[in-house]
Coordinates of C-alpha atoms in Angstrom, one line a residue:
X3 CA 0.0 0.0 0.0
X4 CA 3.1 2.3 0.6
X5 CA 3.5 2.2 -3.4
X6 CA -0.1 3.1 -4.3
X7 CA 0.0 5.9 -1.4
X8 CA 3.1 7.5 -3.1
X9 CA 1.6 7.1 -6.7
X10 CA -1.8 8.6 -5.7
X11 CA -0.1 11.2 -4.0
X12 CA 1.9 12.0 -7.3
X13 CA -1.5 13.0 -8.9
X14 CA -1.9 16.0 -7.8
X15 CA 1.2 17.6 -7.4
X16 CA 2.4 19.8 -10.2
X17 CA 6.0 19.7 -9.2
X18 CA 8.5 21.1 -11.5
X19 CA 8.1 22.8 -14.7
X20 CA 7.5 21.1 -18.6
X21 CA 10.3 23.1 -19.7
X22 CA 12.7 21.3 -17.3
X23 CA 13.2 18.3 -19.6
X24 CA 13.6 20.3 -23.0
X25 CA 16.2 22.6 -20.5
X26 CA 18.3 19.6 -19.4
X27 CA 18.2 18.1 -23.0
X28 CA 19.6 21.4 -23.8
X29 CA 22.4 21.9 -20.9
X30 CA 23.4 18.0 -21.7
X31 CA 23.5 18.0 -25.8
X32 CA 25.4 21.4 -25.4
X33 CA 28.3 20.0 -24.0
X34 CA 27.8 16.7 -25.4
X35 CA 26.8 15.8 -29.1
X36 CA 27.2 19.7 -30.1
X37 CA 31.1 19.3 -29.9
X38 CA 30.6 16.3 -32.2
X39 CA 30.0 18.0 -34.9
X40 CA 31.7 21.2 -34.0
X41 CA 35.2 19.2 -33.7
X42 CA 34.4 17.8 -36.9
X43 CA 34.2 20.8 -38.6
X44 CA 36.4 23.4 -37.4
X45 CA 39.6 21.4 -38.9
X46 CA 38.5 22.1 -42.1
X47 CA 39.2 26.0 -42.4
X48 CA 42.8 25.6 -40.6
X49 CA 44.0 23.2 -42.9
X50 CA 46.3 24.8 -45.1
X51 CA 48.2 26.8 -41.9
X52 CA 48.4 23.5 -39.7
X53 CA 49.7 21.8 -42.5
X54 CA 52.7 25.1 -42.7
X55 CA 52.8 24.7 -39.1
X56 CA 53.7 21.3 -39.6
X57 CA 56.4 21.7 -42.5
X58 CA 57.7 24.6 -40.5
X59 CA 58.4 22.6 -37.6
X60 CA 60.4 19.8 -39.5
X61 CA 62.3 22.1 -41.1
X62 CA 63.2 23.8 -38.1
X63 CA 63.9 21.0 -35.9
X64 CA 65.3 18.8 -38.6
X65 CA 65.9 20.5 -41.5
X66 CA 63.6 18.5 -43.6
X67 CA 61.4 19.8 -46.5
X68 CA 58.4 17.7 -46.4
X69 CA 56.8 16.0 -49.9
X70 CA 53.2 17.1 -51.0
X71 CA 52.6 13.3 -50.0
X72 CA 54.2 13.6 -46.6
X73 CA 52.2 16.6 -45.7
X74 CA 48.9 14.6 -46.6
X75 CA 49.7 12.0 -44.2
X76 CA 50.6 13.8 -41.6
X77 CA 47.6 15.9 -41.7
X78 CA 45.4 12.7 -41.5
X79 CA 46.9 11.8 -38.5
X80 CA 46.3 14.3 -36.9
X81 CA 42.5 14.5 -38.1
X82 CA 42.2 10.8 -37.7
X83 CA 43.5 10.8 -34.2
X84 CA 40.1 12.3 -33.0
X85 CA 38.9 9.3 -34.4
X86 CA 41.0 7.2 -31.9
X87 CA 40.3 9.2 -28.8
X88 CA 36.9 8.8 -29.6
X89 CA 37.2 4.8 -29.8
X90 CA 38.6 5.7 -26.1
X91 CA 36.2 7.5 -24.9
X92 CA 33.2 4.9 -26.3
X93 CA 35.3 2.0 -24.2
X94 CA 35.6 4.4 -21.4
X95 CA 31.6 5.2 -21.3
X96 CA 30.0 2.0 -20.3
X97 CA 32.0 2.0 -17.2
X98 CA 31.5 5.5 -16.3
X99 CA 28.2 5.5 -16.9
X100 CA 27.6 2.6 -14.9
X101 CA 29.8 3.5 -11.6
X102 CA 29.3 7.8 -12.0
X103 CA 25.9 7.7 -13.5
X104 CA 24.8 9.5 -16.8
X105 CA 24.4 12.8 -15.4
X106 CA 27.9 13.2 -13.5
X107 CA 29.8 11.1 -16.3
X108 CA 28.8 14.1 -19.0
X109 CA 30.2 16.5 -15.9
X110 CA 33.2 14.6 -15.1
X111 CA 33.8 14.3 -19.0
X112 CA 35.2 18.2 -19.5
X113 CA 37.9 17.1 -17.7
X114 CA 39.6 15.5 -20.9
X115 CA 37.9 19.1 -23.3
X116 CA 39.8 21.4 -21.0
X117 CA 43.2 19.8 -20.9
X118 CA 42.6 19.6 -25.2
X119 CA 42.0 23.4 -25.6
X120 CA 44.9 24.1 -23.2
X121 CA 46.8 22.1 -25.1
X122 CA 45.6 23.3 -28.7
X123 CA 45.7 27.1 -27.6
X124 CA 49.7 26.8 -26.4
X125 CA 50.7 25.1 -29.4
X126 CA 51.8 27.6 -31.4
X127 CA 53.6 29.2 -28.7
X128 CA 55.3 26.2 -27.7
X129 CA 56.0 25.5 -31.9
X130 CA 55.0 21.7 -31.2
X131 CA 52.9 20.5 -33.6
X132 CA 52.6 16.9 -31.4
X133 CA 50.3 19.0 -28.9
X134 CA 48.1 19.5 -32.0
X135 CA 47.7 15.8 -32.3
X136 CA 47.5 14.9 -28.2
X137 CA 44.9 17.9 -28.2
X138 CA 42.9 16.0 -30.7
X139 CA 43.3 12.7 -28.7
X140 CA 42.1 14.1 -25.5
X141 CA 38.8 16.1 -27.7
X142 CA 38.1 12.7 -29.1
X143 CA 37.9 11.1 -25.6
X144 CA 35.5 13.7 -24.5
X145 CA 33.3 13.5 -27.9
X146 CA 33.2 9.7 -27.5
X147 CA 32.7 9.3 -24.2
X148 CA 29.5 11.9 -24.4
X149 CA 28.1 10.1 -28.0
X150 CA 27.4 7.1 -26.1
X151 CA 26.2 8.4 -22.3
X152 CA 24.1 11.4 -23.8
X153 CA 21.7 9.0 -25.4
X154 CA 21.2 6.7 -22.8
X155 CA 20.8 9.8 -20.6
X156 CA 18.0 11.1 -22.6
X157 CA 16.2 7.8 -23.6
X158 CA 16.2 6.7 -20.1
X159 CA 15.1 10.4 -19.2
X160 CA 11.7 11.2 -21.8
X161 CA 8.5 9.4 -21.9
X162 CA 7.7 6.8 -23.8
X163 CA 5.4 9.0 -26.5
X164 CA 8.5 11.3 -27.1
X165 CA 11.3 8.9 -26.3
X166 CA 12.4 9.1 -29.9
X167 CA 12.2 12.5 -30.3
X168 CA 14.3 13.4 -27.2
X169 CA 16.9 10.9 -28.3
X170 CA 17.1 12.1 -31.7
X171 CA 17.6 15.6 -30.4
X172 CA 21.1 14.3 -29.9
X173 CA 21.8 14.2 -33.6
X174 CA 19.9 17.8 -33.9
X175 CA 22.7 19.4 -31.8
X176 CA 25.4 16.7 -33.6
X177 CA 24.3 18.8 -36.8
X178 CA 24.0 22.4 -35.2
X179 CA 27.8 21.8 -33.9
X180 CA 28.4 21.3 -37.8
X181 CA 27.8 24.6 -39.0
X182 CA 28.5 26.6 -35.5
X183 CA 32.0 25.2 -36.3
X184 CA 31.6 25.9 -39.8
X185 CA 30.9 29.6 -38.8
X186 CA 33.6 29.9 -36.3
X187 CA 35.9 28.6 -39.0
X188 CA 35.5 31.8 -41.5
X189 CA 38.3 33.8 -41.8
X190 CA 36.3 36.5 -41.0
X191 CA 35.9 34.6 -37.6
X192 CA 38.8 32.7 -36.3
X193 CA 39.5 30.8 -39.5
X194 CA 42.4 33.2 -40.3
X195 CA 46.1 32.1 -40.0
X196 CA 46.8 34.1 -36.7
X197 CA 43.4 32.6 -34.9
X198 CA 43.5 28.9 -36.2
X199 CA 45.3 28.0 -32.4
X200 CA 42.2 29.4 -30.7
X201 CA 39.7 28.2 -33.1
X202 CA 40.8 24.7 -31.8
X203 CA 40.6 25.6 -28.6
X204 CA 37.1 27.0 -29.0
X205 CA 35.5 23.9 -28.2
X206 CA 36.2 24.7 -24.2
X207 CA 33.1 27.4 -24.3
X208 CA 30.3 24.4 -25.2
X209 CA 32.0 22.7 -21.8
X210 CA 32.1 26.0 -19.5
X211 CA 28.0 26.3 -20.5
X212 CA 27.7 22.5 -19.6
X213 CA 29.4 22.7 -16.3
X214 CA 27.4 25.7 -15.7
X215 CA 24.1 24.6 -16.2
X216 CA 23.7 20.3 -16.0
X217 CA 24.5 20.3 -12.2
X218 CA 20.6 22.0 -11.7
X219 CA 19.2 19.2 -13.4
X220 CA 18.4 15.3 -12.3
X221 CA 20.2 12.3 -12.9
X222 CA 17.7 9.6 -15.1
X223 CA 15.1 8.0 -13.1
X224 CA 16.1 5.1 -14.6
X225 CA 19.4 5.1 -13.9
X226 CA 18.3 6.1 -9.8
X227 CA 15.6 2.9 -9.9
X228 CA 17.1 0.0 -11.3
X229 CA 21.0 0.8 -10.8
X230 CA 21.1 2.7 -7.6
X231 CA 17.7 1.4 -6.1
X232 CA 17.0 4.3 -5.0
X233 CA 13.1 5.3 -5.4
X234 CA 12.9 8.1 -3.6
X235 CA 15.3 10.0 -5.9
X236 CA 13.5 8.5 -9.1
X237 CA 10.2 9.9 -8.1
X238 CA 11.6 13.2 -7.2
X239 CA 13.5 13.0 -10.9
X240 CA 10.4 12.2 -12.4
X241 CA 8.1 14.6 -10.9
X242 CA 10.8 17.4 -12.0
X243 CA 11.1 16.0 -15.7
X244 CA 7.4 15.9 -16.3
X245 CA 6.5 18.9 -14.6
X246 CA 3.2 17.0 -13.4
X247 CA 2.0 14.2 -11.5
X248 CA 4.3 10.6 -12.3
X249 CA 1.9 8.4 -14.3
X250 CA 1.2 4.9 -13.2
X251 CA 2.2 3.0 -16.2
X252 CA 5.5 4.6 -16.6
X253 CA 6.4 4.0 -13.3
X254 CA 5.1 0.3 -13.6
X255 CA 7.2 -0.4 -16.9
X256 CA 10.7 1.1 -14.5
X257 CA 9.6 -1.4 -11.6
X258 CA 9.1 -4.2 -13.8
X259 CA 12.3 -3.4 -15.4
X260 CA 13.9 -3.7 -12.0
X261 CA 12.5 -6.5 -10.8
X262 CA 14.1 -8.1 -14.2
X263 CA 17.8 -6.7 -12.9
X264 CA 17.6 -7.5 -9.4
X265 CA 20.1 -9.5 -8.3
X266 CA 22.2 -8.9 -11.7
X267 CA 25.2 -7.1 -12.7
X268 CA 25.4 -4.9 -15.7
X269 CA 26.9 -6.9 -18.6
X270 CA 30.2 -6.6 -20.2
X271 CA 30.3 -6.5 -23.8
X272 CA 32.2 -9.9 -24.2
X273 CA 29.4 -11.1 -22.5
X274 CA 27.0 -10.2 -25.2
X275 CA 28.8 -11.9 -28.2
X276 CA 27.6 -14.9 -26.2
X277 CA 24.4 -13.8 -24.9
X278 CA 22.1 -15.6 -28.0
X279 CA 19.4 -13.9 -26.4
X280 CA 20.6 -10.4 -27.9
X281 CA 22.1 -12.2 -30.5
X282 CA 20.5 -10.1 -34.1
X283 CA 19.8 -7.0 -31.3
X284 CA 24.1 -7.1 -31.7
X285 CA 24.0 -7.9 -35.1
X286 CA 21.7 -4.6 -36.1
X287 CA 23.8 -2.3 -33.9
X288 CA 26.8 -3.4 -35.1
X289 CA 25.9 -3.1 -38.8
X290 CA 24.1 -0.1 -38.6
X291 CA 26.8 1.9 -36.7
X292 CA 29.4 1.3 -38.7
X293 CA 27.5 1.8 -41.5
X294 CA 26.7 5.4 -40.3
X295 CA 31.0 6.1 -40.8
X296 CA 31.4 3.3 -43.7
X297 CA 29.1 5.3 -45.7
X298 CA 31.7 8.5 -45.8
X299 CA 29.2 11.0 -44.6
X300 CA 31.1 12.3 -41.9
X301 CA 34.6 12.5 -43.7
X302 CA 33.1 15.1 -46.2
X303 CA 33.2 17.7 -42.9
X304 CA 36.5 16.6 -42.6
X305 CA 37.8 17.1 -46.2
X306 CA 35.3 18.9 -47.5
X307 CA 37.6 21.0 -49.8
X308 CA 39.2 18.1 -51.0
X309 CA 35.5 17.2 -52.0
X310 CA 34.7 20.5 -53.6
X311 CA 38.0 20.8 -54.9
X312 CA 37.4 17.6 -56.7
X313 CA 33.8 19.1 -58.1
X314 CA 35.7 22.3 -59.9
X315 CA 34.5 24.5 -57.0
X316 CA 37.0 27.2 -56.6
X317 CA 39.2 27.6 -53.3
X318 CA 37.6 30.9 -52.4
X319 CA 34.1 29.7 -52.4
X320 CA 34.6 26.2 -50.5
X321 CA 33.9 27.4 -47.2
X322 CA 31.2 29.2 -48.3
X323 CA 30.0 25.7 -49.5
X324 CA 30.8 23.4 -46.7
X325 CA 28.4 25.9 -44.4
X326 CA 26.3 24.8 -46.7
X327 CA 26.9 20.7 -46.4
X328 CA 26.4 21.8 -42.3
X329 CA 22.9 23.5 -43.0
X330 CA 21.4 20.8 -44.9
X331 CA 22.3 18.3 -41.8
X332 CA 20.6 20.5 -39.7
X333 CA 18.0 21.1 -41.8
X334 CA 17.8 17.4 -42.3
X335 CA 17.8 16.2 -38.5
X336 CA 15.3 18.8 -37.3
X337 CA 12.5 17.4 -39.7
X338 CA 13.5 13.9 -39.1
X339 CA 13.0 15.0 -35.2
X340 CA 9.2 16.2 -36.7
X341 CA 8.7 12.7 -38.2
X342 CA 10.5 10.1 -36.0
X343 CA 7.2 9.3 -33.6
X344 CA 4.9 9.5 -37.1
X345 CA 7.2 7.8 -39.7
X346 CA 9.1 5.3 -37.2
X347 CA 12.5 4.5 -36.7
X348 CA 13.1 1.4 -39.2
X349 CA 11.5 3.9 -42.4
X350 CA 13.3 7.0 -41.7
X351 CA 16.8 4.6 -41.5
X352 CA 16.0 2.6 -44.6
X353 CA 14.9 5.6 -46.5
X354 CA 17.7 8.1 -46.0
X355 CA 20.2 4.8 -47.1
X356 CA 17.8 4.1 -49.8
X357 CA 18.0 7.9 -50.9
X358 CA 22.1 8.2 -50.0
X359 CA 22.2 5.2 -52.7
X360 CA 20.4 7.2 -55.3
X361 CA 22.7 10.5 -54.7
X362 CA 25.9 8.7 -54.6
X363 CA 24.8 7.5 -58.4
X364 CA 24.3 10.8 -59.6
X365 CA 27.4 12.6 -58.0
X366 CA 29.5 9.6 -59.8
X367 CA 27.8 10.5 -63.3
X368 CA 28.0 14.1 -62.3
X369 CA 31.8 14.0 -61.9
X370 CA 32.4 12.5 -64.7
X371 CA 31.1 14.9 -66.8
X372 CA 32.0 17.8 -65.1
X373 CA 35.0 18.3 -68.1
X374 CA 32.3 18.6 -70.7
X375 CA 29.3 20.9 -69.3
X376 CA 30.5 24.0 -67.5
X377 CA 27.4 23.6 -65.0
X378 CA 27.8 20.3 -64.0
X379 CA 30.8 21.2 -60.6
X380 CA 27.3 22.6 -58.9
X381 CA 25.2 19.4 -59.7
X382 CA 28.0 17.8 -57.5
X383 CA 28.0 20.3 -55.4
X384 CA 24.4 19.5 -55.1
X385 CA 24.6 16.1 -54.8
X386 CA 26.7 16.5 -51.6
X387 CA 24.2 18.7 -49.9
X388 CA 21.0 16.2 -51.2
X389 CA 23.4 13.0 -49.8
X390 CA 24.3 14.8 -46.6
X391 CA 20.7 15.9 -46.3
X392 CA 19.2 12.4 -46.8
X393 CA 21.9 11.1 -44.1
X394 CA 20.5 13.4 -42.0
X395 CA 17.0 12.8 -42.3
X396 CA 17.7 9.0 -40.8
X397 CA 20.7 7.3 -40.2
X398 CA 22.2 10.6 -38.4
X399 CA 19.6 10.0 -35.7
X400 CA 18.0 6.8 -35.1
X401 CA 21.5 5.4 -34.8
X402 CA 22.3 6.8 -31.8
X403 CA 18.9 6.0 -30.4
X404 CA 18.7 2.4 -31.2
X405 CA 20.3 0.6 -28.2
X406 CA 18.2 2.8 -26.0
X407 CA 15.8 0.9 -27.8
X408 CA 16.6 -2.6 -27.7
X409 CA 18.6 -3.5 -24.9
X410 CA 17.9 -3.8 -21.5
X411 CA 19.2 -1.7 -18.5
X412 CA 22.2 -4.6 -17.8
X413 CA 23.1 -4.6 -21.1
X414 CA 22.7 -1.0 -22.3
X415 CA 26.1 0.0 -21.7
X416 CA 27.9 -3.0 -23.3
X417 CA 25.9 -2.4 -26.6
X418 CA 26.9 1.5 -26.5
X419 CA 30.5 0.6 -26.1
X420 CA 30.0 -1.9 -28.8
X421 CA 28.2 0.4 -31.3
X422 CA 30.9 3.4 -30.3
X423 CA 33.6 1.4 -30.7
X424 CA 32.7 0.3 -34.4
X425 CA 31.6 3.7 -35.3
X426 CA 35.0 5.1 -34.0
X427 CA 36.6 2.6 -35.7
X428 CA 35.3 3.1 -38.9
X429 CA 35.4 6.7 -39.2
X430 CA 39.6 6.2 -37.8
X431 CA 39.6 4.0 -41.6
X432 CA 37.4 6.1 -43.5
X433 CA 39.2 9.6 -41.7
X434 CA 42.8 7.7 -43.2
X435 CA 41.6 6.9 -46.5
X436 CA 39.6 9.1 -47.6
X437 CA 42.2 11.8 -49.2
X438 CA 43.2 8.9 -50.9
X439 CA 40.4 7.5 -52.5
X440 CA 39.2 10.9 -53.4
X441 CA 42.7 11.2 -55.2
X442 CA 43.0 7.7 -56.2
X443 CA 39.1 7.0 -57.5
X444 CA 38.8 10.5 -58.8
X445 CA 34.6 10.3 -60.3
X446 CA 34.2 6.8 -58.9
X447 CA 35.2 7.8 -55.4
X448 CA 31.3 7.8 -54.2
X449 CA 31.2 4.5 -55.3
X450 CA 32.0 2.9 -52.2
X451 CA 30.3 4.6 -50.0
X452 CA 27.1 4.2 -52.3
X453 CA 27.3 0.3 -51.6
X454 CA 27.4 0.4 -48.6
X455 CA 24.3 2.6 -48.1
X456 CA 22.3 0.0 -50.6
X457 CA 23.9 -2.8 -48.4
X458 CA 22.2 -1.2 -44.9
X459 CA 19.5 -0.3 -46.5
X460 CA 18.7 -4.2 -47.9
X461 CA 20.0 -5.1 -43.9
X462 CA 17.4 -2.6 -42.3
X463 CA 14.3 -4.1 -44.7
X464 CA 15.0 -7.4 -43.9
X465 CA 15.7 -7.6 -40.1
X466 CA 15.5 -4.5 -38.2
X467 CA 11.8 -4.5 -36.2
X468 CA 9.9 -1.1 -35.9
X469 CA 10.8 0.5 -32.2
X470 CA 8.2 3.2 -32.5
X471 CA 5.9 3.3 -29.3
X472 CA 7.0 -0.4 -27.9
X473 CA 7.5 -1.2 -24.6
X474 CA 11.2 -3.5 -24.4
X475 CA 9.7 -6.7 -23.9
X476 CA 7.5 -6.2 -27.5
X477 CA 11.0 -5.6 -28.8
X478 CA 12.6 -8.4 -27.6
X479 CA 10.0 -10.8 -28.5
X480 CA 10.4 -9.0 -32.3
X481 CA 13.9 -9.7 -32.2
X482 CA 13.5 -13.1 -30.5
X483 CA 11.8 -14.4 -33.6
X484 CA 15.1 -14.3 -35.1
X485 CA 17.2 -15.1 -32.1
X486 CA 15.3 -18.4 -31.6
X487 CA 13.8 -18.9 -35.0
X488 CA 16.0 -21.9 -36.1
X489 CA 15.7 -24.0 -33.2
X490 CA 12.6 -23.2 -31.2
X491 CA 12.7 -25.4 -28.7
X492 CA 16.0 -23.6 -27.5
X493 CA 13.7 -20.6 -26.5
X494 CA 14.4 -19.6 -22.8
X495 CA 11.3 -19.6 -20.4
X496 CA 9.7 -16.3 -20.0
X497 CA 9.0 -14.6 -16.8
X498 CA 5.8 -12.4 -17.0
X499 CA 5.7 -10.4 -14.1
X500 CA 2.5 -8.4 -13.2
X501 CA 2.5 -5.5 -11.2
X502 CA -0.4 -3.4 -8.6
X503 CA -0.3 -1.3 -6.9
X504 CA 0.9 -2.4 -3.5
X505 CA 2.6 -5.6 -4.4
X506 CA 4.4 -7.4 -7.0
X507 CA 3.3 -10.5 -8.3
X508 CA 5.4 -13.3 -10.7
X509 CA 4.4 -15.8 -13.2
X510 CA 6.1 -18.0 -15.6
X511 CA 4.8 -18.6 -18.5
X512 CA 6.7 -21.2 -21.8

C-alpha cells in the first residue's frame, strides 16, 4: 500500500516545470553531441596553416622539407587521431556511466575538453605540432565518451510518446555543432592564419556552459531505480522531468524493469557476443553503426575541400559551400525529429540509405562529366548537400537511439561501447583513407560509400523491427523471432511479471 499511497499522492502535485526536460536536453547536448560535430568541422578552415605549421616545424627542428605526400599523411593523423580518442572515450563510457551515472559522467567528462584546448591554444607558442595531435586525442575522448552516455541519458530520461524525439535531439545538436564550427571557421571569424590556435581551442566554451548549467538538473530515473535502487530519488526526478504528477504506467514499466535486474550485474560486452538472447539485437547495432562512418558522410566535414575541390568548386568559395553541407544536416535532422514518432525509426533509417544510394549514383555520373558541361561542378555540389541531407534525415539520428531501444538496462552500456567502438573505428579507416580514394578513385570515389548505403538499407528491410511506441519486452519478443527462430525449442522460459499497486506478483509462462 506504501506504493499506491506514493503514486496517488503524485497526482496531484504539479511539481517542477515542462520546460525542465527540454532545459536539461539542452544543458546536456550542449556539451555533449554539439562538440561532435563542432570538432568535426572546425579542422576544415585551418587546414592549409596546420599543414605550414607542420612543414615549419620539420624544417626547423630537422631540417627536412616535407613532400606534398608527406604533408597529406601527416595531416590525416592528426584529423584521424580524434577518431581514436573517440574509440577511447566509447570504451571508457560504459564503465563510467555505470559506476558515476549518466548525469555526472557528461560533468566529469570536461575534464579530458579542458586539458585539449589548453593544449591546442599553447601550441603555437610552444612550436610543437605533437600538442596539436594529443589535443585531438584528448577532444576525441570527450566527444566519444558523451556520443554514447548522452543518449542513454535522454532515452532513459523522456516518456515513452516522445522517447524518440528526445533521443534524436542528440543528432539535432550533432548537426547544429556542424555549421557553429563551420561559422567559427571563417576567416572572417577565427578561420584566419593568426586565430587557427584558438579556433581549436574554441571547443572549451560548449564545456564551461555545460558545467554551468547540468548540475541543476536530475540524474535519469532510470538510472536512480534500477542501478542505484533508490526510489525516492526516481520519483523526485520524475516529478521534476514531467513537470506534473508521475503516471502509473510509466512507473510500472521502471519497476518491472527492476525486478528483471535484481540480483544482476550490468553486462560486459564480451558477454554479449555470447548472450544468443541479444544475438541479431548485436547484429543490427553493429551493422548499422558502422555503417553510419562506412558510408563517408562524416569525412566530407573533414575534407570537404578536397571534395569541392574535386567538383571544380574554386578555393575561395569552398567554405562558403561546406556551411552549406552543415545546414542541410541541420535542416535534415530537425525534420526527421518532426517525423520520427509518425514515420518510425526502421522507415526513416531505410529511406535516408535508400536515398544516399540514389545521390551517390548521380554525383558519380555528375563527376564524370564535369570536363564537358560548365554547369555540372554545382550538380555535385548539389549532390553532396542532397546525400548529406538524406543522411540526415535518418541514419544521423536513429542510430544513436537504437540501443536505448533494444537493450535492456544490464546490457545498455555494453551495446553502447560496442556500437561506439565500431563507429570510432570506422570513421579512424574512413578519416585515413579518404584523401586517398578521393585522389585515387577521382569520379568513382562515391562509389563505395554508395554500396554500402544499398547494403544497410537491404539489412534494415529485412531484419530490423519497428521500435516506434513499444515497450522493451515487445521488442525483444520481435527480435526473439530471429534469435530463436532456427531451433525453437532452445527458446528460454519467459518470466511475466504483473504489477499493482501495492505488491508485485510473478508468473512463468513457456
Amino acid at each position: 500500500m506504501a506504493l499506491q499511497e506514493e503514486n496517488g499522492g503524485m497526482s496531484g502535485q504539479q511539481k517542477g516545470s515542462p520546460r525542465t526536460l527540454v532545459l536539461m536536453v539542452t544543458s546536456a547536448a550542449i556539451g555533449g553531441t554539439l562538440q561532435y560535430g563542432y570538432n568535426l568541422t572546425i579542422m576544415n578552415a585551418p587546414t592549409v596553416y596546420i599543414q605550414k605549421f607542420v612543414n615549419e616545424s620539420f624544417q626547423r627542428r630537422w631540417g627536412i622539407q616535407l613532400e606534398s605526400y608527406q604533408v597529406t599523411l601527416m595531416w590525416t593523423v592528426i584529423v584521424s587521431v580524434f577518431s581514436l580518442g573517440g574509440l577511447t572515450g566509447a570504451l571508457l563510457a560504459g564503465p563510467m556511466s555505470i559506476h558515476f551515472g549518466r548525469k555526472k559522467t557528461l560533468l566529469l567528462n570536461n575534464i579530458f575538453l579542458m586539458l585539449s584546448a589548453l593544449l591546442a591554444v599553447t601550441s603555437q607558442k610552444a612550436q610543437s605540432f605533437e600538442m596539436i595531435i594529443i589535443s585531438r586525442y584528448l577532444v576525441g575522448i570527450n566527444v566519444g565518451v558523451s556520443m554514447n552516455v548522452q543518449p542513454m541519458y535522454f532515452g532513459e530520461s523522456a516518456p515513452k510518446h516522445l522517447r524518440g524525439a528526445v533521443a534524436l535531439s542528440s543528432s539535432v545538436f550533432t548537426s547544429f555543432g556542424l555549421v557553429l564550427g563551420q561559422v567559427v571557421g571563417l576567416r572572417e571569424v577565427l578561420g584566419c592564419e593568426s586565430c587557427w590556435q584558438y579556433l581549436l581551442a574554441s571547443n572549451a566554451v560548449p564545456g564551461f556552459i555545460q558545467l554551468l548549467t547540468l548540475p541543476w538538473f536530475p540524474e535519469s530515473p532510470r538510472y536512480l531505480l534500477i542501478d542505484r535502487g533508490d526510489k525516492d530519488a526516481c520519483l523526485n526526478a520524475l516529478r521534476q522531468l514531467r513537470g506534473c504528477e508521475v503516471q502509473k504506467e510509466e512507473l510500472d514499466e521502471m519497476l518491472q524493469e527492476q525486478a528483471e535486474f535484481e540480483g544482476r550485474r550490468a553486462q560486459r560486452p564480451w558477454e554479449l557476443f555470447k548472450d544468443r538472447n541479444v544475438r541479431w539485437q548485436l547484429i543490427s547495432i553493429a551493422i548499422i553503426s558502422s555503417a553510419m562512418q562506412l558510408c563517408g558522410n562524416d569525412s566530407i566535414y573533414f575534407y570537404a575541400s578536397y571534395i569541392f575541390q574535386e567538383a571544380g568548386i574554386s578555393a575561395e568559395h569552398t567554405q562558403y559551400a561546406s556551411i552549406g553541407t552543415g545546414t542541410c544536416e541541420f535542416t535534415a535532422c530537425i525534420l526527421c525529429n518532426l517525423l520520427i514518432e509518425r514515420k518510425g525509426r526502421r522507415m526513416l533509417l531505410m529511406g535516408g540509405y535508400v536515398l544516399m544510394t540514389g545521390w551517390a549514383i548521380v554525383f558519380t555520373v555528375a563527376l564524370s562529366y564535369q570536363d564537358v558541361v560548365h554547369w555540372v561542378p554545382y550538380l555535385s555540389m548539389v549532390c553532396v548537400f542532397a546525400y548529406i541531407l538524406s543522411f540526415g534525415i535518418g541514419p544521423a539520428g536513429v542510430t544513436g537511439i537504437l540501443p536505448t531501444e533494444i537493450f535492456n538496462q544490464a546490457a545498455r552500456p555494453a551495446a553502447y561501447m560496442i556500437a561506439g567502438s565500431l563507429m570510432w573505428l570506422n570513421l579512424f579507416i574512413i578519416g585515413m583513407i579518404f584523401p586517398f580514394i578521393v585522389s585515387g578513385l577521382g569520379q568513382f570515389c562515391f562509389v563505395p560509400f554508395g554500396v554500402v548505403c544499398v547494403l544497410s538499407a537491404f539489412y534494415i528491410g529485412l531484419f530490423l523491427p519497428e521500435t516506434k511506441g513499444k515497450t522493451l519486452p515487445m521488442i525483444t519478443n520481435e527480435f526473439n523471432k530471429l534469435n530463436f527462430d532456427r531451433n525453437k525449442n532452445a527458446r528460454p522460459k519467459c518470466e511475466n511479471v504483473y504489477y499493482q499497486l501495492g505488491e508485485v506478483q510473478h508468473s512463468t509462462a513457456l
